[in-house]
PDB file of C-alpha atoms and ligand atoms in Angstrom:
ATOM      1  CA  UNK A  12      19.302   6.384  19.560  1.00 63.00           C
ATOM      2  CA  UNK A  13      21.298   5.254  16.461  1.00 73.00           C
ATOM      3  CA  UNK A  14      20.177   1.939  15.061  1.00 81.00           C
ATOM      4  CA  UNK A  15      22.814   1.367  12.405  1.00 85.00           C
ATOM      5  CA  UNK A  16      26.449   0.299  12.274  1.00 94.00           C
ATOM      6  CA  UNK A  17      27.786   3.871  11.677  1.00 94.00           C
ATOM      7  CA  UNK A  18      29.964   3.701  14.734  1.00 96.00           C
ATOM      8  CA  UNK A  19      32.030   0.917  13.062  1.00 98.00           C
ATOM      9  CA  UNK A  20      33.268   3.199  10.251  1.00 97.00           C
ATOM     10  CA  UNK A  21      37.062   3.700  10.281  1.00 98.00           C
ATOM     11  CA  UNK A  22      37.583   1.559  13.303  1.00 98.00           C
ATOM     12  CA  UNK A  23      40.499  -0.831  12.970  1.00 98.00           C
ATOM     13  CA  UNK A  24      39.831  -4.590  13.148  1.00 98.00           C
ATOM     14  CA  UNK A  25      42.298  -7.464  13.268  1.00 98.00           C
ATOM     15  CA  UNK A  26      40.845 -10.601  11.765  1.00 99.00           C
ATOM     16  CA  UNK A  27      42.824 -13.844  12.201  1.00 98.00           C
ATOM     17  CA  UNK A  28      42.213 -16.638   9.745  1.00 98.00           C
ATOM     18  CA  UNK A  29      40.794 -13.986   7.525  1.00 98.00           C
ATOM     19  CA  UNK A  30      41.675 -15.699   4.240  1.00 98.00           C
ATOM     20  CA  UNK A  31      39.642 -18.802   5.193  1.00 96.00           C
ATOM     21  CA  UNK A  32      36.090 -19.422   3.981  1.00 95.00           C
ATOM     22  CA  UNK A  33      34.275 -17.960   7.001  1.00 97.00           C
ATOM     23  CA  UNK A  34      36.994 -15.348   7.530  1.00 98.00           C
ATOM     24  CA  UNK A  35      36.676 -14.012   4.040  1.00 98.00           C
ATOM     25  CA  UNK A  36      32.947 -13.617   4.471  1.00 98.00           C
ATOM     26  CA  UNK A  37      33.528 -11.835   7.771  1.00 98.00           C
ATOM     27  CA  UNK A  38      36.005  -9.525   5.982  1.00 98.00           C
ATOM     28  CA  UNK A  39      33.403  -8.771   3.361  1.00 98.00           C
ATOM     29  CA  UNK A  40      30.940  -7.677   6.068  1.00 98.00           C
ATOM     30  CA  UNK A  41      33.581  -5.583   7.891  1.00 98.00           C
ATOM     31  CA  UNK A  42      34.788  -3.713   4.823  1.00 98.00           C
ATOM     32  CA  UNK A  43      31.202  -3.153   3.601  1.00 98.00           C
ATOM     33  CA  UNK A  44      30.596  -1.481   6.980  1.00 98.00           C
ATOM     34  CA  UNK A  45      33.661   0.744   6.540  1.00 98.00           C
ATOM     35  CA  UNK A  46      35.846  -1.036   9.092  1.00 98.00           C
ATOM     36  CA  UNK A  47      39.568  -0.813   8.348  1.00 98.00           C
ATOM     37  CA  UNK A  48      40.316  -4.526   8.133  1.00 98.00           C
ATOM     38  CA  UNK A  49      43.609  -6.246   8.707  1.00 98.00           C
ATOM     39  CA  UNK A  50      43.441  -9.846   7.443  1.00 98.00           C
ATOM     40  CA  UNK A  51      46.022 -12.006   9.181  1.00 98.00           C
ATOM     41  CA  UNK A  52      46.625 -15.495   7.910  1.00 98.00           C
ATOM     42  CA  UNK A  53      49.317 -18.069   7.542  1.00 98.00           C
ATOM     43  CA  UNK A  54      48.560 -17.999   3.874  1.00 98.00           C
ATOM     44  CA  UNK A  55      50.042 -14.693   2.859  1.00 98.00           C
ATOM     45  CA  UNK A  56      49.090 -14.891  -0.755  1.00 98.00           C
ATOM     46  CA  UNK A  57      45.426 -15.600   0.018  1.00 98.00           C
ATOM     47  CA  UNK A  58      45.349 -12.841   2.696  1.00 98.00           C
ATOM     48  CA  UNK A  59      46.766 -10.245   0.260  1.00 98.00           C
ATOM     49  CA  UNK A  60      44.419 -11.310  -2.519  1.00 98.00           C
ATOM     50  CA  UNK A  61      41.252 -11.129  -0.306  1.00 98.00           C
ATOM     51  CA  UNK A  62      42.414  -7.726   0.965  1.00 98.00           C
ATOM     52  CA  UNK A  63      43.043  -6.390  -2.554  1.00 98.00           C
ATOM     53  CA  UNK A  64      39.694  -7.557  -3.802  1.00 98.00           C
ATOM     54  CA  UNK A  65      37.762  -6.065  -0.828  1.00 98.00           C
ATOM     55  CA  UNK A  66      39.589  -2.746  -1.049  1.00 98.00           C
ATOM     56  CA  UNK A  67      38.684  -2.482  -4.735  1.00 98.00           C
ATOM     57  CA  UNK A  68      35.083  -3.492  -4.040  1.00 98.00           C
ATOM     58  CA  UNK A  69      34.343  -1.311  -1.060  1.00 98.00           C
ATOM     59  CA  UNK A  70      36.947   1.494  -1.065  1.00 98.00           C
ATOM     60  CA  UNK A  71      37.670   0.642   2.610  1.00 98.00           C
ATOM     61  CA  UNK A  72      41.300   0.404   3.705  1.00 98.00           C
ATOM     62  CA  UNK A  73      42.179  -3.307   3.937  1.00 98.00           C
ATOM     63  CA  UNK A  74      45.420  -5.150   4.114  1.00 98.00           C
ATOM     64  CA  UNK A  75      46.441  -8.747   4.193  1.00 98.00           C
ATOM     65  CA  UNK A  76      49.434  -9.821   6.201  1.00 98.00           C
ATOM     66  CA  UNK A  77      51.116 -13.122   6.994  1.00 98.00           C
ATOM     67  CA  UNK A  78      50.981 -13.965  10.690  1.00 98.00           C
ATOM     68  CA  UNK A  79      51.049 -17.164  12.689  1.00 98.00           C
ATOM     69  CA  UNK A  80      48.571 -16.983  15.587  1.00 98.00           C
ATOM     70  CA  UNK A  81      50.831 -19.464  17.487  1.00 98.00           C
ATOM     71  CA  UNK A  82      53.920 -17.246  17.145  1.00 98.00           C
ATOM     72  CA  UNK A  83      53.980 -14.375  19.610  1.00 98.00           C
ATOM     73  CA  UNK A  84      56.786 -12.502  17.825  1.00 97.00           C
ATOM     74  CA  UNK A  85      54.972 -12.719  14.470  1.00 97.00           C
ATOM     75  CA  UNK A  86      51.921 -11.049  16.066  1.00 98.00           C
ATOM     76  CA  UNK A  87      54.029  -8.361  17.674  1.00 98.00           C
ATOM     77  CA  UNK A  88      55.573  -7.549  14.272  1.00 98.00           C
ATOM     78  CA  UNK A  89      52.136  -7.252  12.738  1.00 98.00           C
ATOM     79  CA  UNK A  90      50.991  -4.971  15.578  1.00 98.00           C
ATOM     80  CA  UNK A  91      53.795  -2.589  14.736  1.00 98.00           C
ATOM     81  CA  UNK A  92      52.933  -2.576  11.054  1.00 98.00           C
ATOM     82  CA  UNK A  93      49.229  -1.929  11.767  1.00 98.00           C
ATOM     83  CA  UNK A  94      49.988   0.746  14.384  1.00 97.00           C
ATOM     84  CA  UNK A  95      52.197   2.588  11.856  1.00 98.00           C
ATOM     85  CA  UNK A  96      49.589   2.399   9.103  1.00 98.00           C
ATOM     86  CA  UNK A  97      46.214   2.695  10.786  1.00 98.00           C
ATOM     87  CA  UNK A  98      46.721   3.114  14.511  1.00 97.00           C
ATOM     88  CA  UNK A  99      45.961   0.689  17.324  1.00 97.00           C
ATOM     89  CA  UNK A 100      43.312  -1.986  16.985  1.00 98.00           C
ATOM     90  CA  UNK A 101      39.718  -1.333  18.107  1.00 98.00           C
ATOM     91  CA  UNK A 102      38.423  -4.876  17.411  1.00 98.00           C
ATOM     92  CA  UNK A 103      39.867  -8.369  17.279  1.00 98.00           C
ATOM     93  CA  UNK A 104      38.168 -11.387  15.669  1.00 99.00           C
ATOM     94  CA  UNK A 105      39.855 -14.684  16.536  1.00 98.00           C
ATOM     95  CA  UNK A 106      38.889 -16.637  13.416  1.00 98.00           C
ATOM     96  CA  UNK A 107      41.884 -18.907  12.870  1.00 98.00           C
ATOM     97  CA  UNK A 108      41.020 -22.413  13.951  1.00 97.00           C
ATOM     98  CA  UNK A 109      40.310 -25.890  12.659  1.00 94.00           C
ATOM     99  CA  UNK A 110      40.573 -29.607  13.026  1.00 94.00           C
ATOM    100  CA  UNK A 111      43.038 -32.205  11.675  1.00 94.00           C
ATOM    101  CA  UNK A 112      42.609 -35.760  10.335  1.00 93.00           C
ATOM    102  CA  UNK A 113      45.145 -37.095  12.869  1.00 96.00           C
ATOM    103  CA  UNK A 114      43.004 -35.830  15.727  1.00 97.00           C
ATOM    104  CA  UNK A 115      39.824 -37.395  14.312  1.00 95.00           C
ATOM    105  CA  UNK A 116      38.759 -40.987  15.108  1.00 95.00           C
ATOM    106  CA  UNK A 117      37.483 -43.147  12.188  1.00 91.00           C
ATOM    107  CA  UNK A 118      34.694 -44.679  14.244  1.00 91.00           C
ATOM    108  CA  UNK A 119      32.039 -42.643  16.066  1.00 91.00           C
ATOM    109  CA  UNK A 120      31.719 -45.121  18.887  1.00 92.00           C
ATOM    110  CA  UNK A 121      33.839 -47.984  20.037  1.00 90.00           C
ATOM    111  CA  UNK A 122      32.308 -51.233  18.908  1.00 84.00           C
ATOM    112  CA  UNK A 123      32.932 -53.978  21.458  1.00 83.00           C
ATOM    113  CA  UNK A 124      32.827 -56.511  18.577  1.00 77.00           C
ATOM    114  CA  UNK A 125      35.811 -54.878  16.895  1.00 69.00           C
ATOM    115  CA  UNK A 126      38.260 -54.184  19.691  1.00 67.00           C
ATOM    116  CA  UNK A 127      40.863 -56.075  17.798  1.00 69.00           C
ATOM    117  CA  UNK A 128      41.440 -52.918  15.727  1.00 79.00           C
ATOM    118  CA  UNK A 129      41.941 -50.248  18.325  1.00 84.00           C
ATOM    119  CA  UNK A 130      43.274 -47.754  15.754  1.00 87.00           C
ATOM    120  CA  UNK A 131      39.678 -47.034  14.554  1.00 89.00           C
ATOM    121  CA  UNK A 132      38.872 -45.165  17.747  1.00 92.00           C
ATOM    122  CA  UNK A 133      40.353 -43.232  20.680  1.00 95.00           C
ATOM    123  CA  UNK A 134      43.588 -45.256  20.748  1.00 94.00           C
ATOM    124  CA  UNK A 135      44.351 -44.390  17.156  1.00 94.00           C
ATOM    125  CA  UNK A 136      44.467 -40.658  17.786  1.00 96.00           C
ATOM    126  CA  UNK A 137      47.826 -39.081  17.083  1.00 97.00           C
ATOM    127  CA  UNK A 138      48.967 -37.138  20.168  1.00 97.00           C
ATOM    128  CA  UNK A 139      50.872 -34.544  18.119  1.00 98.00           C
ATOM    129  CA  UNK A 140      47.837 -33.801  15.939  1.00 98.00           C
ATOM    130  CA  UNK A 141      45.733 -33.574  19.161  1.00 97.00           C
ATOM    131  CA  UNK A 142      48.203 -31.022  20.510  1.00 98.00           C
ATOM    132  CA  UNK A 143      48.232 -29.035  17.238  1.00 98.00           C
ATOM    133  CA  UNK A 144      44.438 -28.768  17.106  1.00 98.00           C
ATOM    134  CA  UNK A 145      44.247 -27.759  20.742  1.00 97.00           C
ATOM    135  CA  UNK A 146      46.982 -25.170  20.248  1.00 98.00           C
ATOM    136  CA  UNK A 147      45.559 -23.700  17.048  1.00 98.00           C
ATOM    137  CA  UNK A 148      42.132 -23.148  18.521  1.00 98.00           C
ATOM    138  CA  UNK A 149      42.994 -22.144  22.063  1.00 98.00           C
ATOM    139  CA  UNK A 150      46.463 -20.744  22.056  1.00 98.00           C
ATOM    140  CA  UNK A 151      45.683 -19.213  18.716  1.00 98.00           C
ATOM    141  CA  UNK A 152      42.979 -17.213  20.379  1.00 98.00           C
ATOM    142  CA  UNK A 153      44.918 -16.481  23.595  1.00 98.00           C
ATOM    143  CA  UNK A 154      48.042 -15.026  21.920  1.00 98.00           C
ATOM    144  CA  UNK A 155      46.269 -12.562  19.553  1.00 98.00           C
ATOM    145  CA  UNK A 156      44.170 -11.412  22.492  1.00 98.00           C
ATOM    146  CA  UNK A 157      47.282 -10.787  24.571  1.00 98.00           C
ATOM    147  CA  UNK A 158      48.865  -8.810  21.703  1.00 98.00           C
ATOM    148  CA  UNK A 159      45.947  -6.775  20.412  1.00 98.00           C
ATOM    149  CA  UNK A 160      43.623  -6.184  23.453  1.00 98.00           C
ATOM    150  CA  UNK A 161      45.985  -3.932  25.311  1.00 96.00           C
ATOM    151  CA  UNK A 162      45.372  -0.950  23.004  1.00 96.00           C
ATOM    152  CA  UNK A 163      41.603  -1.479  23.509  1.00 98.00           C
ATOM    153  CA  UNK A 164      41.970  -1.480  27.297  1.00 98.00           C
ATOM    154  CA  UNK A 165      44.139   1.680  26.887  1.00 97.00           C
ATOM    155  CA  UNK A 166      41.354   3.399  24.859  1.00 97.00           C
ATOM    156  CA  UNK A 167      38.675   2.217  27.272  1.00 98.00           C
ATOM    157  CA  UNK A 168      36.685   0.652  24.414  1.00 98.00           C
ATOM    158  CA  UNK A 169      36.898  -2.355  22.174  1.00 98.00           C
ATOM    159  CA  UNK A 170      35.323  -5.618  21.210  1.00 98.00           C
ATOM    160  CA  UNK A 171      36.790  -9.097  20.843  1.00 98.00           C
ATOM    161  CA  UNK A 172      34.939 -11.884  19.107  1.00 98.00           C
ATOM    162  CA  UNK A 173      36.062 -15.503  19.437  1.00 99.00           C
ATOM    163  CA  UNK A 174      34.913 -18.260  17.054  1.00 98.00           C
ATOM    164  CA  UNK A 175      33.468 -21.233  18.874  1.00 98.00           C
ATOM    165  CA  UNK A 176      31.523 -24.199  17.475  1.00 98.00           C
ATOM    166  CA  UNK A 177      28.624 -26.496  18.196  1.00 97.00           C
ATOM    167  CA  UNK A 178      31.223 -28.955  19.444  1.00 97.00           C
ATOM    168  CA  UNK A 179      31.827 -26.636  22.400  1.00 98.00           C
ATOM    169  CA  UNK A 180      28.443 -27.239  24.038  1.00 97.00           C
ATOM    170  CA  UNK A 181      28.343 -31.002  23.636  1.00 96.00           C
ATOM    171  CA  UNK A 182      31.310 -32.763  22.036  1.00 97.00           C
ATOM    172  CA  UNK A 183      30.834 -34.074  18.543  1.00 95.00           C
ATOM    173  CA  UNK A 184      31.820 -37.687  17.897  1.00 95.00           C
ATOM    174  CA  UNK A 185      35.182 -38.234  16.102  1.00 94.00           C
ATOM    175  CA  UNK A 186      36.664 -34.813  16.959  1.00 96.00           C
ATOM    176  CA  UNK A 187      37.702 -34.837  20.606  1.00 98.00           C
ATOM    177  CA  UNK A 188      40.563 -32.342  20.281  1.00 98.00           C
ATOM    178  CA  UNK A 189      38.494 -29.816  18.402  1.00 97.00           C
ATOM    179  CA  UNK A 190      35.605 -30.261  20.769  1.00 98.00           C
ATOM    180  CA  UNK A 191      37.706 -29.765  23.906  1.00 98.00           C
ATOM    181  CA  UNK A 192      39.462 -26.786  22.348  1.00 98.00           C
ATOM    182  CA  UNK A 193      36.249 -25.068  21.352  1.00 98.00           C
ATOM    183  CA  UNK A 194      34.777 -25.747  24.805  1.00 98.00           C
ATOM    184  CA  UNK A 195      37.857 -23.936  26.170  1.00 98.00           C
ATOM    185  CA  UNK A 196      37.004 -21.002  23.875  1.00 98.00           C
ATOM    186  CA  UNK A 197      33.565 -20.617  25.486  1.00 98.00           C
ATOM    187  CA  UNK A 198      35.137 -20.750  28.914  1.00 98.00           C
ATOM    188  CA  UNK A 199      37.897 -18.282  28.020  1.00 98.00           C
ATOM    189  CA  UNK A 200      35.344 -15.943  26.426  1.00 99.00           C
ATOM    190  CA  UNK A 201      33.480 -15.778  29.719  1.00 98.00           C
ATOM    191  CA  UNK A 202      36.652 -15.462  31.763  1.00 98.00           C
ATOM    192  CA  UNK A 203      38.049 -12.560  29.703  1.00 98.00           C
ATOM    193  CA  UNK A 204      34.647 -10.832  29.562  1.00 98.00           C
ATOM    194  CA  UNK A 205      34.532 -10.785  33.335  1.00 98.00           C
ATOM    195  CA  UNK A 206      38.189  -9.772  33.658  1.00 98.00           C
ATOM    196  CA  UNK A 207      37.801  -6.819  31.249  1.00 98.00           C
ATOM    197  CA  UNK A 208      34.236  -6.102  32.480  1.00 98.00           C
ATOM    198  CA  UNK A 209      35.043  -2.632  33.847  1.00 98.00           C
ATOM    199  CA  UNK A 210      37.429  -1.627  31.051  1.00 98.00           C
ATOM    200  CA  UNK A 211      34.968  -0.976  28.230  1.00 98.00           C
ATOM    201  CA  UNK A 212      36.306  -3.967  26.281  1.00 98.00           C
ATOM    202  CA  UNK A 213      33.716  -6.610  25.617  1.00 98.00           C
ATOM    203  CA  UNK A 214      34.398 -10.238  24.783  1.00 99.00           C
ATOM    204  CA  UNK A 215      31.792 -12.442  23.078  1.00 99.00           C
ATOM    205  CA  UNK A 216      31.871 -15.472  20.819  1.00 99.00           C
ATOM    206  CA  UNK A 217      29.965 -16.792  17.822  1.00 98.00           C
ATOM    207  CA  UNK A 218      29.287 -20.560  17.589  1.00 98.00           C
ATOM    208  CA  UNK A 219      28.668 -21.450  13.955  1.00 98.00           C
ATOM    209  CA  UNK A 220      26.610 -24.540  13.293  1.00 97.00           C
ATOM    210  CA  UNK A 221      27.503 -26.667  10.289  1.00 95.00           C
ATOM    211  CA  UNK A 222      28.865 -24.808   7.325  1.00 92.00           C
ATOM    212  CA  UNK A 223      30.286 -26.848   4.516  1.00 86.00           C
ATOM    213  CA  UNK A 224      33.929 -25.688   4.308  1.00 83.00           C
ATOM    214  CA  UNK A 225      37.397 -27.075   3.717  1.00 75.00           C
ATOM    215  CA  UNK A 226      37.954 -28.313   7.235  1.00 69.00           C
ATOM    216  CA  UNK A 227      34.811 -30.481   7.459  1.00 76.00           C
ATOM    217  CA  UNK A 228      34.164 -31.353   3.811  1.00 80.00           C
ATOM    218  CA  UNK A 229      35.986 -34.683   4.239  1.00 77.00           C
ATOM    219  CA  UNK A 230      33.571 -35.609   7.055  1.00 76.00           C
ATOM    220  CA  UNK A 231      30.298 -34.456   5.558  1.00 86.00           C
ATOM    221  CA  UNK A 232      30.570 -35.222   1.830  1.00 89.00           C
ATOM    222  CA  UNK A 233      32.085 -38.050  -0.202  1.00 90.00           C
ATOM    223  CA  UNK A 234      35.229 -37.026  -2.068  1.00 86.00           C
ATOM    224  CA  UNK A 235      34.373 -39.054  -5.156  1.00 88.00           C
ATOM    225  CA  UNK A 236      30.722 -38.182  -5.657  1.00 90.00           C
ATOM    226  CA  UNK A 237      30.165 -35.124  -3.516  1.00 86.00           C
ATOM    227  CA  UNK A 238      27.139 -36.894  -1.948  1.00 93.00           C
ATOM    228  CA  UNK A 239      26.386 -36.511   1.751  1.00 94.00           C
ATOM    229  CA  UNK A 240      28.114 -39.023   4.036  1.00 92.00           C
ATOM    230  CA  UNK A 241      25.957 -40.721   6.708  1.00 91.00           C
ATOM    231  CA  UNK A 242      27.370 -38.097   9.154  1.00 88.00           C
ATOM    232  CA  UNK A 243      26.395 -35.278   6.780  1.00 92.00           C
ATOM    233  CA  UNK A 244      22.882 -36.692   6.560  1.00 94.00           C
ATOM    234  CA  UNK A 245      22.666 -37.041  10.364  1.00 94.00           C
ATOM    235  CA  UNK A 246      23.686 -33.402  10.798  1.00 94.00           C
ATOM    236  CA  UNK A 247      21.011 -32.170   8.433  1.00 94.00           C
ATOM    237  CA  UNK A 248      18.418 -34.408  10.116  1.00 96.00           C
ATOM    238  CA  UNK A 249      19.368 -32.679  13.373  1.00 97.00           C
ATOM    239  CA  UNK A 250      19.279 -29.114  11.981  1.00 97.00           C
ATOM    240  CA  UNK A 251      15.678 -27.928  12.088  1.00 97.00           C
ATOM    241  CA  UNK A 252      16.125 -25.652   9.053  1.00 97.00           C
ATOM    242  CA  UNK A 253      17.357 -28.704   7.106  1.00 95.00           C
ATOM    243  CA  UNK A 254      20.305 -26.854   5.547  1.00 93.00           C
ATOM    244  CA  UNK A 255      24.007 -26.260   6.082  1.00 93.00           C
ATOM    245  CA  UNK A 256      24.855 -22.624   6.932  1.00 95.00           C
ATOM    246  CA  UNK A 257      26.177 -20.188   4.302  1.00 93.00           C
ATOM    247  CA  UNK A 258      29.258 -18.115   5.278  1.00 95.00           C
ATOM    248  CA  UNK A 259      27.219 -14.926   4.955  1.00 97.00           C
ATOM    249  CA  UNK A 260      24.924 -16.140   7.763  1.00 98.00           C
ATOM    250  CA  UNK A 261      27.603 -14.953  10.260  1.00 98.00           C
ATOM    251  CA  UNK A 262      27.742 -11.394   9.008  1.00 98.00           C
ATOM    252  CA  UNK A 263      24.832  -9.828  10.859  1.00 98.00           C
ATOM    253  CA  UNK A 264      25.773 -11.082  14.291  1.00 98.00           C
ATOM    254  CA  UNK A 265      29.377 -10.202  13.715  1.00 98.00           C
ATOM    255  CA  UNK A 266      28.621  -6.527  13.021  1.00 98.00           C
ATOM    256  CA  UNK A 267      26.066  -6.418  15.788  1.00 98.00           C
ATOM    257  CA  UNK A 268      28.522  -7.762  18.454  1.00 98.00           C
ATOM    258  CA  UNK A 269      31.193  -5.295  17.333  1.00 98.00           C
ATOM    259  CA  UNK A 270      28.902  -2.294  17.287  1.00 97.00           C
ATOM    260  CA  UNK A 271      27.538  -0.114  20.066  1.00 97.00           C
ATOM    261  CA  UNK A 272      24.093  -1.700  19.436  1.00 97.00           C
ATOM    262  CA  UNK A 273      25.357  -4.547  21.698  1.00 97.00           C
ATOM    263  CA  UNK A 274      27.134  -2.417  24.310  1.00 97.00           C
ATOM    264  CA  UNK A 275      25.489  -4.292  27.258  1.00 98.00           C
ATOM    265  CA  UNK A 276      26.154  -7.757  25.744  1.00 98.00           C
ATOM    266  CA  UNK A 277      29.319  -9.275  27.248  1.00 98.00           C
ATOM    267  CA  UNK A 278      30.491 -12.855  27.721  1.00 98.00           C
ATOM    268  CA  UNK A 279      27.934 -14.587  25.563  1.00 98.00           C
ATOM    269  CA  UNK A 280      28.336 -17.335  22.955  1.00 98.00           C
ATOM    270  CA  UNK A 281      25.804 -16.914  20.177  1.00 98.00           C
ATOM    271  CA  UNK A 282      24.868 -20.035  18.184  1.00 98.00           C
ATOM    272  CA  UNK A 283      24.321 -19.447  14.472  1.00 98.00           C
ATOM    273  CA  UNK A 284      23.122 -22.899  13.708  1.00 98.00           C
ATOM    274  CA  UNK A 285      19.770 -23.200  12.077  1.00 98.00           C
ATOM    275  CA  UNK A 286      18.365 -24.395  15.370  1.00 98.00           C
ATOM    276  CA  UNK A 287      20.760 -27.316  15.823  1.00 98.00           C
ATOM    277  CA  UNK A 288      21.481 -26.602  19.468  1.00 97.00           C
ATOM    278  CA  UNK A 289      17.761 -26.196  20.257  1.00 97.00           C
ATOM    279  CA  UNK A 290      16.765 -29.575  18.887  1.00 97.00           C
ATOM    280  CA  UNK A 291      16.646 -32.624  21.118  1.00 93.00           C
ATOM    281  CA  UNK A 292      16.709 -34.992  18.175  1.00 91.00           C
ATOM    282  CA  UNK A 293      13.118 -36.148  18.536  1.00 91.00           C
TER     283      UNK A 293
HETATM  284  P1  NAD B 323      39.228 -22.321   6.980  1.00 85.54           P
HETATM  285  O1  NAD B 323      40.155 -23.507   7.099  1.00 85.54           O
HETATM  286  O2  NAD B 323      38.555 -22.039   5.687  1.00 85.54           O
HETATM  287  O3  NAD B 323      39.993 -21.019   7.444  1.00 85.54           O
HETATM  288  C1  NAD B 323      40.932 -21.021   8.467  1.00 85.54           C
HETATM  289  C2  NAD B 323      42.016 -20.021   8.110  1.00 85.54           C
HETATM  290  O4  NAD B 323      42.915 -19.948   9.169  1.00 85.54           O
HETATM  291  C3  NAD B 323      42.830 -20.439   6.857  1.00 85.54           C
HETATM  292  O5  NAD B 323      42.871 -19.382   5.915  1.00 85.54           O
HETATM  293  C4  NAD B 323      44.209 -20.787   7.426  1.00 85.54           C
HETATM  294  O6  NAD B 323      45.270 -20.456   6.546  1.00 85.54           O
HETATM  295  C5  NAD B 323      44.198 -19.908   8.671  1.00 85.54           C
HETATM  296  N1  NAD B 323      45.135 -20.454   9.658  1.00 85.54           N
HETATM  297  C6  NAD B 323      45.353 -21.737  10.044  1.00 85.54           C
HETATM  298  N2  NAD B 323      46.307 -21.800  10.956  1.00 85.54           N
HETATM  299  C7  NAD B 323      46.722 -20.562  11.182  1.00 85.54           C
HETATM  300  C8  NAD B 323      47.691 -19.984  12.070  1.00 85.54           C
HETATM  301  N3  NAD B 323      48.486 -20.797  12.864  1.00 85.54           N
HETATM  302  N4  NAD B 323      47.899 -18.646  12.050  1.00 85.54           N
HETATM  303  C9  NAD B 323      47.165 -17.860  11.219  1.00 85.54           C
HETATM  304  N5  NAD B 323      46.233 -18.335  10.374  1.00 85.54           N
HETATM  305  C10 NAD B 323      46.029 -19.640  10.382  1.00 85.54           C
HETATM  306  O7  NAD B 323      38.153 -22.560   8.166  1.00 85.54           O
HETATM  307  P2  NAD B 323      36.699 -21.931   8.293  1.00 85.54           P
HETATM  308  O8  NAD B 323      35.701 -22.988   8.054  1.00 85.54           O
HETATM  309  O9  NAD B 323      36.562 -20.643   7.564  1.00 85.54           O
HETATM  310  O10 NAD B 323      36.694 -21.727   9.873  1.00 85.54           O
HETATM  311  C11 NAD B 323      36.955 -20.474  10.542  1.00 85.54           C
HETATM  312  C12 NAD B 323      36.685 -20.652  11.997  1.00 85.54           C
HETATM  313  O11 NAD B 323      35.374 -21.055  12.218  1.00 85.54           O
HETATM  314  C13 NAD B 323      37.556 -21.661  12.680  1.00 85.54           C
HETATM  315  O12 NAD B 323      37.863 -21.257  13.995  1.00 85.54           O
HETATM  316  C14 NAD B 323      36.659 -22.864  12.786  1.00 85.54           C
HETATM  317  O13 NAD B 323      37.012 -23.779  13.825  1.00 85.54           O
HETATM  318  C15 NAD B 323      35.351 -22.219  13.027  1.00 85.54           C
HETATM  319  N6  NAD B 323      34.118 -23.026  12.682  1.00 85.54           N
HETATM  320  C16 NAD B 323      33.901 -23.489  11.410  1.00 85.54           C
HETATM  321  C17 NAD B 323      32.760 -24.209  11.151  1.00 85.54           C
HETATM  322  C18 NAD B 323      32.451 -24.723   9.799  1.00 85.54           C
HETATM  323  O14 NAD B 323      31.373 -25.376   9.653  1.00 85.54           O
HETATM  324  N7  NAD B 323      33.231 -24.444   8.794  1.00 85.54           N
HETATM  325  C19 NAD B 323      31.866 -24.436  12.178  1.00 85.54           C
HETATM  326  C20 NAD B 323      32.130 -23.969  13.487  1.00 85.54           C
HETATM  327  C21 NAD B 323      33.273 -23.242  13.698  1.00 85.54           C
END
């Protein structure tokens, strides 16, 4: 029995949102393990720069390409480029995702004493922002799966990892679109895992707890002083380890779920959350 990640070497992995904070850390783990890594991101410059740095650091083939996970034709174009350079994908990590201020309520709960200002809560949500957040997280996982999983099914082997969130299990206040979209990721992960069950292609998800990154910084820390907001304090009080996650905390589970060490693990959503989801709050 082999107990390392040697089987990952020279496999081809598509990583969407790979120029983001968590994505970059995932790309570091992949390239360190010798996985040929294709960093797809809307931000072409950032994708190219991460890829260049990692290729220099690890010697592993890595490229950064611009792609929009909501644009089917952009993904098909990338598939052609990757196939020409490295061959068909063995792995897909659906990392692109996020929230938006317009899909975030100002108030956590509706206060019956202040219903004169309905814009603070549910009724102040912007429908278009809600749609964008839902699309980015759900359709942005569906479309790359449609485009890149077919080669895995053809080879009879592959692994897809979706990125969920704590908000998928129980919705977080203020972020209804993000919560609903991440819940749909858990559901879709299970559906696709069952659908591909006999093909050799596995589908799992990672649910990060609270990591201080660009998309949640405005909710968890004060812009002027950098101090924790009441919400940031509440999160830490509900995280048994008492800390926010570090991007590198996702690396171990990522490599494990891609590798043959997890061959019989299919359709699971693994929390990486410092115990947040285990804690009842008392
Ligand atoms: P990030 O904003 O740093 O990275 C997201 C990346 O996705 C960016 O580089 C962005 O350019 C790219 N992107 C956005 N829209 C795109 C599109 N249409 N097509 C292609 N690329 C696009 O975010 P992050 O914190 O690194 O989060 C990565 C994933 O982890 C997301 O799915 C997020 O929802 C999830 N997550 C984050 C946290 C956290 O605490 N940061 C917690 C749970 C889950």
